[in-house]
Structure formats: C-alpha cells, structure tokens
mmCIF file of C-alpha atoms in Angstrom:
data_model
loop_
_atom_site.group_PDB
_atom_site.id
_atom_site.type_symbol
_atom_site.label_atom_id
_atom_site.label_comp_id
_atom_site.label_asym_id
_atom_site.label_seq_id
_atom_site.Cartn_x
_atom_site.Cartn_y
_atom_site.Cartn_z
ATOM 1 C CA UNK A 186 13.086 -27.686 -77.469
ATOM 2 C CA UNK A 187 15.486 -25.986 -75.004
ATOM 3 C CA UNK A 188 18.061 -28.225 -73.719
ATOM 4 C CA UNK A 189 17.048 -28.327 -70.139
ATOM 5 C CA UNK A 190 14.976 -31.541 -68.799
ATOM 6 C CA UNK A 191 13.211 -29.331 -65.801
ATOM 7 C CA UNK A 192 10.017 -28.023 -65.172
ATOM 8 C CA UNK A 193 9.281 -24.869 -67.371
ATOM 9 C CA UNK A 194 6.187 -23.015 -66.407
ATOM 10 C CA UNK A 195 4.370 -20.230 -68.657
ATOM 11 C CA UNK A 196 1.163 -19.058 -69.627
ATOM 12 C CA UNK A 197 -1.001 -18.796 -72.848
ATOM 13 C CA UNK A 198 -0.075 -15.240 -74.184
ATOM 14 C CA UNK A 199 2.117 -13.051 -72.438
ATOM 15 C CA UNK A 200 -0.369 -9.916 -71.208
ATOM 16 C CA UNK A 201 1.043 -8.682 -67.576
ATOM 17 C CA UNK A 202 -2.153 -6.912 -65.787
ATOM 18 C CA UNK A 203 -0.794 -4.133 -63.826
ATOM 19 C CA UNK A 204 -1.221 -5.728 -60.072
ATOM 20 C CA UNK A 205 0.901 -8.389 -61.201
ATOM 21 C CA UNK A 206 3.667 -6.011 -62.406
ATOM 22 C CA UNK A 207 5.735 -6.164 -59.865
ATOM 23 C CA UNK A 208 6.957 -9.967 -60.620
ATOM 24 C CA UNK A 209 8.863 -8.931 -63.956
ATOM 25 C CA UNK A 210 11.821 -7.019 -65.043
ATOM 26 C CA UNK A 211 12.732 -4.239 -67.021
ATOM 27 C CA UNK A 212 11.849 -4.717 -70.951
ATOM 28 C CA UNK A 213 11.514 -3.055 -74.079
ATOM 29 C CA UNK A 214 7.931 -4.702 -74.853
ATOM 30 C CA UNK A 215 4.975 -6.904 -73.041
ATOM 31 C CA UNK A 216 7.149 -9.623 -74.327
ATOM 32 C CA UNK A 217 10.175 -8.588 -72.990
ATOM 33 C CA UNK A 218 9.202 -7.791 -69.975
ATOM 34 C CA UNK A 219 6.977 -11.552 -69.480
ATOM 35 C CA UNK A 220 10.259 -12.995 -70.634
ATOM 36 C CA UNK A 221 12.442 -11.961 -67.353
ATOM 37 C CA UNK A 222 10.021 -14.316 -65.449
ATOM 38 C CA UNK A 223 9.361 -17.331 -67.792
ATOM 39 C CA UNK A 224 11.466 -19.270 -70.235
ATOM 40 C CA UNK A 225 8.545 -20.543 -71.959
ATOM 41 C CA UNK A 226 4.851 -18.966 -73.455
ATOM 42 C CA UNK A 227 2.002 -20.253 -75.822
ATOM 43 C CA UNK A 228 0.806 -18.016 -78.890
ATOM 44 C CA UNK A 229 -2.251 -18.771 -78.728
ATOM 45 C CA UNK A 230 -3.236 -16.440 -81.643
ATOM 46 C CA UNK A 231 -2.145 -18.214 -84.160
ATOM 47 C CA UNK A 232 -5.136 -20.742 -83.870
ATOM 48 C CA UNK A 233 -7.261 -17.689 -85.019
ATOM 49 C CA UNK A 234 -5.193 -16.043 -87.867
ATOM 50 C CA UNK A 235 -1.933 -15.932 -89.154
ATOM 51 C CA UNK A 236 0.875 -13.906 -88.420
ATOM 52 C CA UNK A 237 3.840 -13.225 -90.617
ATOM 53 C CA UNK A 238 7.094 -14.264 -90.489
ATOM 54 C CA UNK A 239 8.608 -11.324 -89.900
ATOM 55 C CA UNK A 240 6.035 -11.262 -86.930
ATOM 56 C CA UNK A 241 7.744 -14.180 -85.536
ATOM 57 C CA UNK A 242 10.779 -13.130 -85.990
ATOM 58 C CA UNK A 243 10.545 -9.880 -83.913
ATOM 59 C CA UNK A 244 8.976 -12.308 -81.131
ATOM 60 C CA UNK A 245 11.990 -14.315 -81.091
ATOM 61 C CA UNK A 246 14.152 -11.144 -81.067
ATOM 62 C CA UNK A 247 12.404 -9.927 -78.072
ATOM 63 C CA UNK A 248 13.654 -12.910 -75.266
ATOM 64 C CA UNK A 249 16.616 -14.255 -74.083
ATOM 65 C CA UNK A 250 18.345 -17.107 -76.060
ATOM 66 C CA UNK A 251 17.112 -19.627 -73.942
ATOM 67 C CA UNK A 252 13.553 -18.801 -74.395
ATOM 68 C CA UNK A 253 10.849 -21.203 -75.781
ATOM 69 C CA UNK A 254 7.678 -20.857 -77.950
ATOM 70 C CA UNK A 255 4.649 -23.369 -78.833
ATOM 71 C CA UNK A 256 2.608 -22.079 -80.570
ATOM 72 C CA UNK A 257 -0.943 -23.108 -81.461
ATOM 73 C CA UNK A 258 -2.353 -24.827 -84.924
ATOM 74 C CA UNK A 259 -4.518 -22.787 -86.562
ATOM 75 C CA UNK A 260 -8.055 -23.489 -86.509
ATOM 76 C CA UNK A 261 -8.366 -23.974 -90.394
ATOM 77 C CA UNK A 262 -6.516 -27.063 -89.965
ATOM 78 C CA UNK A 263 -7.506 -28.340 -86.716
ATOM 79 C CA UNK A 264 -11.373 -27.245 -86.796
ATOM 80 C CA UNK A 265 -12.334 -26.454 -89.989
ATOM 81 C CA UNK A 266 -10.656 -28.991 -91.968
ATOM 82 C CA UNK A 267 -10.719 -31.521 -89.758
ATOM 83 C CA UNK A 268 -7.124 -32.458 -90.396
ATOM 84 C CA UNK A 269 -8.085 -33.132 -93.938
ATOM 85 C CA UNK A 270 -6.361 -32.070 -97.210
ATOM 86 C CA UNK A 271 -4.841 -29.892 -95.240
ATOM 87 C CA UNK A 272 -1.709 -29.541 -97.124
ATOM 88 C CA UNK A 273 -1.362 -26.226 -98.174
ATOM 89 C CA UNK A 274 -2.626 -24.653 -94.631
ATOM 90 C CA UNK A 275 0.185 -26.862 -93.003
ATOM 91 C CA UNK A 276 2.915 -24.855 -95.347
ATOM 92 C CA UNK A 277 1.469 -21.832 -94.688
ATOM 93 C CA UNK A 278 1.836 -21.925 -90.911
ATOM 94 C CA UNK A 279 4.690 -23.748 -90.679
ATOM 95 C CA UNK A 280 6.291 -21.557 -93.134
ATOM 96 C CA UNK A 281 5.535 -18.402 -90.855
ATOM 97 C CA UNK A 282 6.286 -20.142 -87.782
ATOM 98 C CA UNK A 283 9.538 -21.073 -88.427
ATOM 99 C CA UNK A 284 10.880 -17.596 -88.400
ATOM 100 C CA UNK A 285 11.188 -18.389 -84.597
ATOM 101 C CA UNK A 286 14.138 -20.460 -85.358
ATOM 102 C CA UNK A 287 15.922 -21.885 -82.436
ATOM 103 C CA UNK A 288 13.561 -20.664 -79.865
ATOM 104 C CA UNK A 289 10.615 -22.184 -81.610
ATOM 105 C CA UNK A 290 10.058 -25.148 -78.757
ATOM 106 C CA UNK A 291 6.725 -27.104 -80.036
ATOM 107 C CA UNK A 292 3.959 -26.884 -81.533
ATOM 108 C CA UNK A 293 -0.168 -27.731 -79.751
ATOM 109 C CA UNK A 294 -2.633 -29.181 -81.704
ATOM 110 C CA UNK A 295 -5.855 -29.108 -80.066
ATOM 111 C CA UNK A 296 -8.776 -30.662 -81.704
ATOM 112 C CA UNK A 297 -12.502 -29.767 -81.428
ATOM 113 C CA UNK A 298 -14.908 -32.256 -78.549
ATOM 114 C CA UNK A 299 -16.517 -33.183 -81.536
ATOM 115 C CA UNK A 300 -13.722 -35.053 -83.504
ATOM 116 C CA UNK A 301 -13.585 -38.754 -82.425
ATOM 117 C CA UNK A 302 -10.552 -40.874 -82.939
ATOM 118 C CA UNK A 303 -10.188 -42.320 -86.601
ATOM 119 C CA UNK A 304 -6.916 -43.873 -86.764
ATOM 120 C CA UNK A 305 -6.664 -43.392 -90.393
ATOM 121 C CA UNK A 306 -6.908 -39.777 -90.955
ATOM 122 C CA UNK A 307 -4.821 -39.014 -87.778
ATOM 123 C CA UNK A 308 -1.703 -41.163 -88.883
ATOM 124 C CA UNK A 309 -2.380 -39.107 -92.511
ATOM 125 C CA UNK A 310 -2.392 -36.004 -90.435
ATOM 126 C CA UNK A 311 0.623 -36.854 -88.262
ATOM 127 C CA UNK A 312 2.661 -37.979 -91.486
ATOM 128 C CA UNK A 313 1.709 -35.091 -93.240
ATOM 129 C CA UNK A 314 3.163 -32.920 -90.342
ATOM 130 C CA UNK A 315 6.212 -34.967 -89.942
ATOM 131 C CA UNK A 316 7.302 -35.042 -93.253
ATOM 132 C CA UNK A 317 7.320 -31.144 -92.997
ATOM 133 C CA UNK A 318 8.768 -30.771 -89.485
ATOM 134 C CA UNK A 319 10.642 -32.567 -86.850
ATOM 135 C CA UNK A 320 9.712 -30.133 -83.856
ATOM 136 C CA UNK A 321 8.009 -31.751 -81.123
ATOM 137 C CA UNK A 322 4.307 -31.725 -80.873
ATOM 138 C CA UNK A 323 1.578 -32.259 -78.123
ATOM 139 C CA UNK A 324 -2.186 -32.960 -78.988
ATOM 140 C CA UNK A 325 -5.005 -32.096 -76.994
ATOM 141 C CA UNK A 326 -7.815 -33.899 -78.142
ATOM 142 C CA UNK A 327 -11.351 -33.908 -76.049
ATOM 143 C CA UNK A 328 -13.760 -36.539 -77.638
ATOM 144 C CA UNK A 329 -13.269 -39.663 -75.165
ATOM 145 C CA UNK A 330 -12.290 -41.966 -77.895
ATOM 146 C CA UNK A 331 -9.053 -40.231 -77.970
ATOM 147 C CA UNK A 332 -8.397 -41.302 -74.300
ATOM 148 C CA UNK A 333 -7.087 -45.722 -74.863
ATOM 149 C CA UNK A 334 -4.305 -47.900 -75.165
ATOM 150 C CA UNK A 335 -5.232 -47.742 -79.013
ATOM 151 C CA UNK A 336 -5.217 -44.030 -78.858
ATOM 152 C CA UNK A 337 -1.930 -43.690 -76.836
ATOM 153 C CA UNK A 338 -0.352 -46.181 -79.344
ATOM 154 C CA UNK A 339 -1.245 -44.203 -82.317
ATOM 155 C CA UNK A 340 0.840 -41.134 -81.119
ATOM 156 C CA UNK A 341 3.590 -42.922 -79.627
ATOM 157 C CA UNK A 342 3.911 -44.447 -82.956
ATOM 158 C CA UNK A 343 3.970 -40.893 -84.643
ATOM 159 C CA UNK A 344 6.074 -39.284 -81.748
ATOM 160 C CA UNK A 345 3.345 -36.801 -80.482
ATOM 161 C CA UNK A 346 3.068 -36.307 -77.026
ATOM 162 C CA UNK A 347 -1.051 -35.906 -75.279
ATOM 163 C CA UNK A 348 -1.495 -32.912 -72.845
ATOM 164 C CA UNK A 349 -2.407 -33.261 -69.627
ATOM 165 C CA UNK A 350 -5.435 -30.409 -69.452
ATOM 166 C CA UNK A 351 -7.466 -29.613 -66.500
ATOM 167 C CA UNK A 352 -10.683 -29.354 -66.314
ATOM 168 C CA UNK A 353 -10.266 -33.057 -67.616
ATOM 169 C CA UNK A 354 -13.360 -34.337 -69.754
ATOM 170 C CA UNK A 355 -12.379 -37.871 -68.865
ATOM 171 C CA UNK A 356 -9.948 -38.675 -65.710
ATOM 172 C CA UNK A 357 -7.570 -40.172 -68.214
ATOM 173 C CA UNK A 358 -7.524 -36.231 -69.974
ATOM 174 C CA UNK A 359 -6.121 -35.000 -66.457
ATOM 175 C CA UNK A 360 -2.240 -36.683 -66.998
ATOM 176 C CA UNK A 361 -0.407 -36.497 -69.903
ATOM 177 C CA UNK A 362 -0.164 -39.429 -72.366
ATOM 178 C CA UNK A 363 1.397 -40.488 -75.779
ATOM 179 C CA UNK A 364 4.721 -40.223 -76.681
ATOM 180 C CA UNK A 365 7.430 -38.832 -73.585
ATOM 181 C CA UNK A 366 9.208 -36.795 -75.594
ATOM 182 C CA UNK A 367 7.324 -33.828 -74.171
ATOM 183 C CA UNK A 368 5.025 -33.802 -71.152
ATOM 184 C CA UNK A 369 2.827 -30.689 -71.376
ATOM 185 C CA UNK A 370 0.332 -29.795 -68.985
ATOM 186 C CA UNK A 371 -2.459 -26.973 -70.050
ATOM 187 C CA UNK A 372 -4.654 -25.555 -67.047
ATOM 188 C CA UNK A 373 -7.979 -23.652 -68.493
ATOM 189 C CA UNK A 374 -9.208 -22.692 -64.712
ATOM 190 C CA UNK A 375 -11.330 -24.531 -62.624
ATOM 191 C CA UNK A 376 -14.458 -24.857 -62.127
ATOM 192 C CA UNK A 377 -14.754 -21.577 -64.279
ATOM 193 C CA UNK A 378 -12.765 -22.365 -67.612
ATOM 194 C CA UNK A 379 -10.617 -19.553 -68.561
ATOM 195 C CA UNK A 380 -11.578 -17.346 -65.549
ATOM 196 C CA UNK A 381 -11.014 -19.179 -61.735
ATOM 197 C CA UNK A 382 -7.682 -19.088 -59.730
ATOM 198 C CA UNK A 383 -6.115 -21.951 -58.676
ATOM 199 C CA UNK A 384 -5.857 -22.438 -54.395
ATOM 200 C CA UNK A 385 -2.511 -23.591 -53.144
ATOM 201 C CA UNK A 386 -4.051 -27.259 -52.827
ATOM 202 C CA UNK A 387 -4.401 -27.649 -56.616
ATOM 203 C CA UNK A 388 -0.699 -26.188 -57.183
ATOM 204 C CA UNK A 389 0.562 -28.316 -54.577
ATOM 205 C CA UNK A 390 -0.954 -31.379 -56.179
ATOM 206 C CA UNK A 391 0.250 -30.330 -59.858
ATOM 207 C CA UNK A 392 3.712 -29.457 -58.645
ATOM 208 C CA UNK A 393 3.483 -33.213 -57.608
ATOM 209 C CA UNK A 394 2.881 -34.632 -60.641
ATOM 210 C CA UNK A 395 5.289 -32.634 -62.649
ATOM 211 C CA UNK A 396 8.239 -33.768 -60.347
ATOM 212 C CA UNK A 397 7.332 -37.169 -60.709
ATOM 213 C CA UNK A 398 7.448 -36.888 -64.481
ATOM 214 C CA UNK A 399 10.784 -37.247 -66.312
ATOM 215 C CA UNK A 400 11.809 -35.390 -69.566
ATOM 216 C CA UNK A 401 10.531 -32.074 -71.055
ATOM 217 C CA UNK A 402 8.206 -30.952 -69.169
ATOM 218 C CA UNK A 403 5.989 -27.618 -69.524
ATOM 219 C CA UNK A 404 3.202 -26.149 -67.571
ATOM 220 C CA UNK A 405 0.888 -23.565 -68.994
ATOM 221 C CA UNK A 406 -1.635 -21.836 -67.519
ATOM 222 C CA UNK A 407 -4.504 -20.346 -69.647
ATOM 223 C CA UNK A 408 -6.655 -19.005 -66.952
ATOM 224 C CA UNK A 409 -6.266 -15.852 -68.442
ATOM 225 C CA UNK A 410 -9.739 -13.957 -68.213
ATOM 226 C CA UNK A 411 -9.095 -12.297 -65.204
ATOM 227 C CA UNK A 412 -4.957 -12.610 -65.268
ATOM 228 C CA UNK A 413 -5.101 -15.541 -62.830
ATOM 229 C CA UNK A 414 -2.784 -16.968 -65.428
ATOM 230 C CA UNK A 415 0.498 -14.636 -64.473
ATOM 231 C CA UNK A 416 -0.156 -15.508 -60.351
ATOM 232 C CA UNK A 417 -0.428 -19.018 -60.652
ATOM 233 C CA UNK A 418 2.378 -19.645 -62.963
ATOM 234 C CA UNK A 419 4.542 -17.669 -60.808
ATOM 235 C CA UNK A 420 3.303 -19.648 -57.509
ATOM 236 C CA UNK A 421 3.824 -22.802 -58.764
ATOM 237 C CA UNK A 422 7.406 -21.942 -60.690
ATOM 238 C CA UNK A 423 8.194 -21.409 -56.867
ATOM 239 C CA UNK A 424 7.034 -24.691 -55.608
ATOM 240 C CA UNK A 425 8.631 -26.223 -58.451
ATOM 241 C CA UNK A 426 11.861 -24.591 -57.811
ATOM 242 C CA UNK A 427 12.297 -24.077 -54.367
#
C-alpha cells in the first residue's frame, strides 16, 4: 500500500482511447504512458486467466516507484470454486502476483450475486488468504446478506475492507464497509453498467464522500466500454485535488 493517506483515483485497466490522449505524458508503453496521470490501476485480467510472473514484473517495471496495483482474484477461486478448497489456485495467483513487489497495493475479491453470506466458509477463505499474504484486501460481495452488522463484523475480524460500488444492489453496497484499513470505491457506470459517463453532480457527490473518509482511500472507475473510465477519473482527481 503506498505510504500516502490521500485520495488515489484510477481506473480498471489502463487502455487510453485516443480523444483522451492528450491528459498523459510521454511513455514507453500504454502503461507508461496511463502511469504519468494516475498512481494507482486495477488488473482486471487476472480474474479471467493468469499471467506470469515475469508478466508482472515488466508491469511493475513500467511506472514510477510510487505506483500502486490491485489486482483482481481470479474467477476459479472466487466463482468457480466458491472460495472452496481453493488452496492450490490461491498459490498459484499469489505466487504470480507477487512479482509486483513493492508496488503491488491490494488485492479485490469480488464474489458472484449468487453467493450469500456463510460465515464459516468465508472466515476459512479469509484465513486461508491470510496465512499466505498480509497485503490488504477489499471484497465486493453482491448477495444482500453480505450487507449487516454480522457481515461487517466478519471482515473487520479478518482485516478485509468492503467496497463501496455504484450501481449499489442494496443502499448499504453504495459506501464502503468492513475493516478501515482500505476504503475502496469501484464505479461500474450508471444507469448503463460498464458503459454511461458520470455528470459533474455524481463526481461532486463522490468527491464528498471520499474527503470525508480517513485512511487509504482509492477510487476506480470501470466504466470502461466507451473510455468514460479515463474522463471521469481525471475530473474527479481534480475535484479531489484542487
């Protein structure tokens, strides 16, 4: 986790569409170039296959020292397994992730709408993970049962933060929850998931709640159908640091 306690806005994947160009510096890659704008971005890829270490490692090569990573749970685990006996996929994907090193910031874990809150084969999960690795990590979960005190209790006991994602399924879903260690809001696009812009109202209203939040905190936008994702990080990084 970078050392800094401000706001750090990104999006999920770091594609620049051309009309957007203009926002970024010089850079020897996509990457590169993305990085001169944000600290932080989500790999979002890895939720749909692996990547080698020495894939990660070139990633981490690519930005600034300062520069952050999360990076997604693959799908095996989260979907497929349904966090169970999951062993051997966790060693795999940690193994290969940790090639980031120093810049690797977190790690997402977001579960399918059908998997409802049972306490026991989350805290197996979550002891499983930490037993492996001490990096922070931030759930998104989207079956309601996953949205109580109870709920909120079980991370903070396991030190695993809940997203704040918008379009919320529940109203609780909109503001991030669990443990403080990182607050980490994830934007899809509203009312069109992964394709509408966000007006200035909606930034001005999230720039709100980030400042009022203490701590870590990241924004990422994954609006990214129609490269919505690049303009609105950028707009609100300007509220947030003007």
């Amino acid at each position: 986790m970078r050392a800094s306690s401000g706001p750090l806005v990104g999006c999920a994947g770091w594609s620049i569409p051309g009309r957007y160009a203009d926002l970024f510096g010089p850079g020897e890659s996509m990457l590169a170039r993305y990085a001169t704008r944000f600290p932080v971005v989500e790999i979002n890829s890895s939720f749909y296959r692996p990547h080698k270490a020495s894939t990660y490692e070139r990633w981490a090569a690519s930005v600034p020292p300062a520069f952050r990573f999360s990076v997604k749970i693959p799908r095996t685990i989260s979907h497929d397994s349904a966090l169970v006996g999951v062993g051997p996929l966790l060693d795999r994907f940690l193994d290969e992730s940790s090639a980031l090193g120093t810049k690797l910031g977190g790690l997402l874990l977001q579960l399918p709408p059908s998997l409802a809150l049972d306490t026991r084969r989350a805290s197996s999960f979550f002891r499983a993970l930490r037993r492996r690795s001490k990096v922070p990590l931030v759930c998104e979960p989207r079956h309601a049962s996953w949205f109580t005190d109870a709920a909120d209790a079980l991370l903070l006991r396991h030190g695993v933060s809940r997203l704040g994602a918008d379009p919320a399924r529940v109203p609780a879903a909109a503001q991030p929850g669990g443990a403080s260690t990182w607050r980490y809001w994830r934007w899809h696009g509203a009312p069109r998931m992964y394709y509408s812009d966000y007006d200035d109202a909606a930034l001005d209203a999230l720039a709100a709640q980030v400042q009022q939040a203490r701590g870590p905190r990241w924004v990422i936008f994954d609006n990214t159908a129609h490269g919505f994702a690049i303009a609105n990080a950028a707009r609100l990084q300007e509220r947030l640091h003007a």
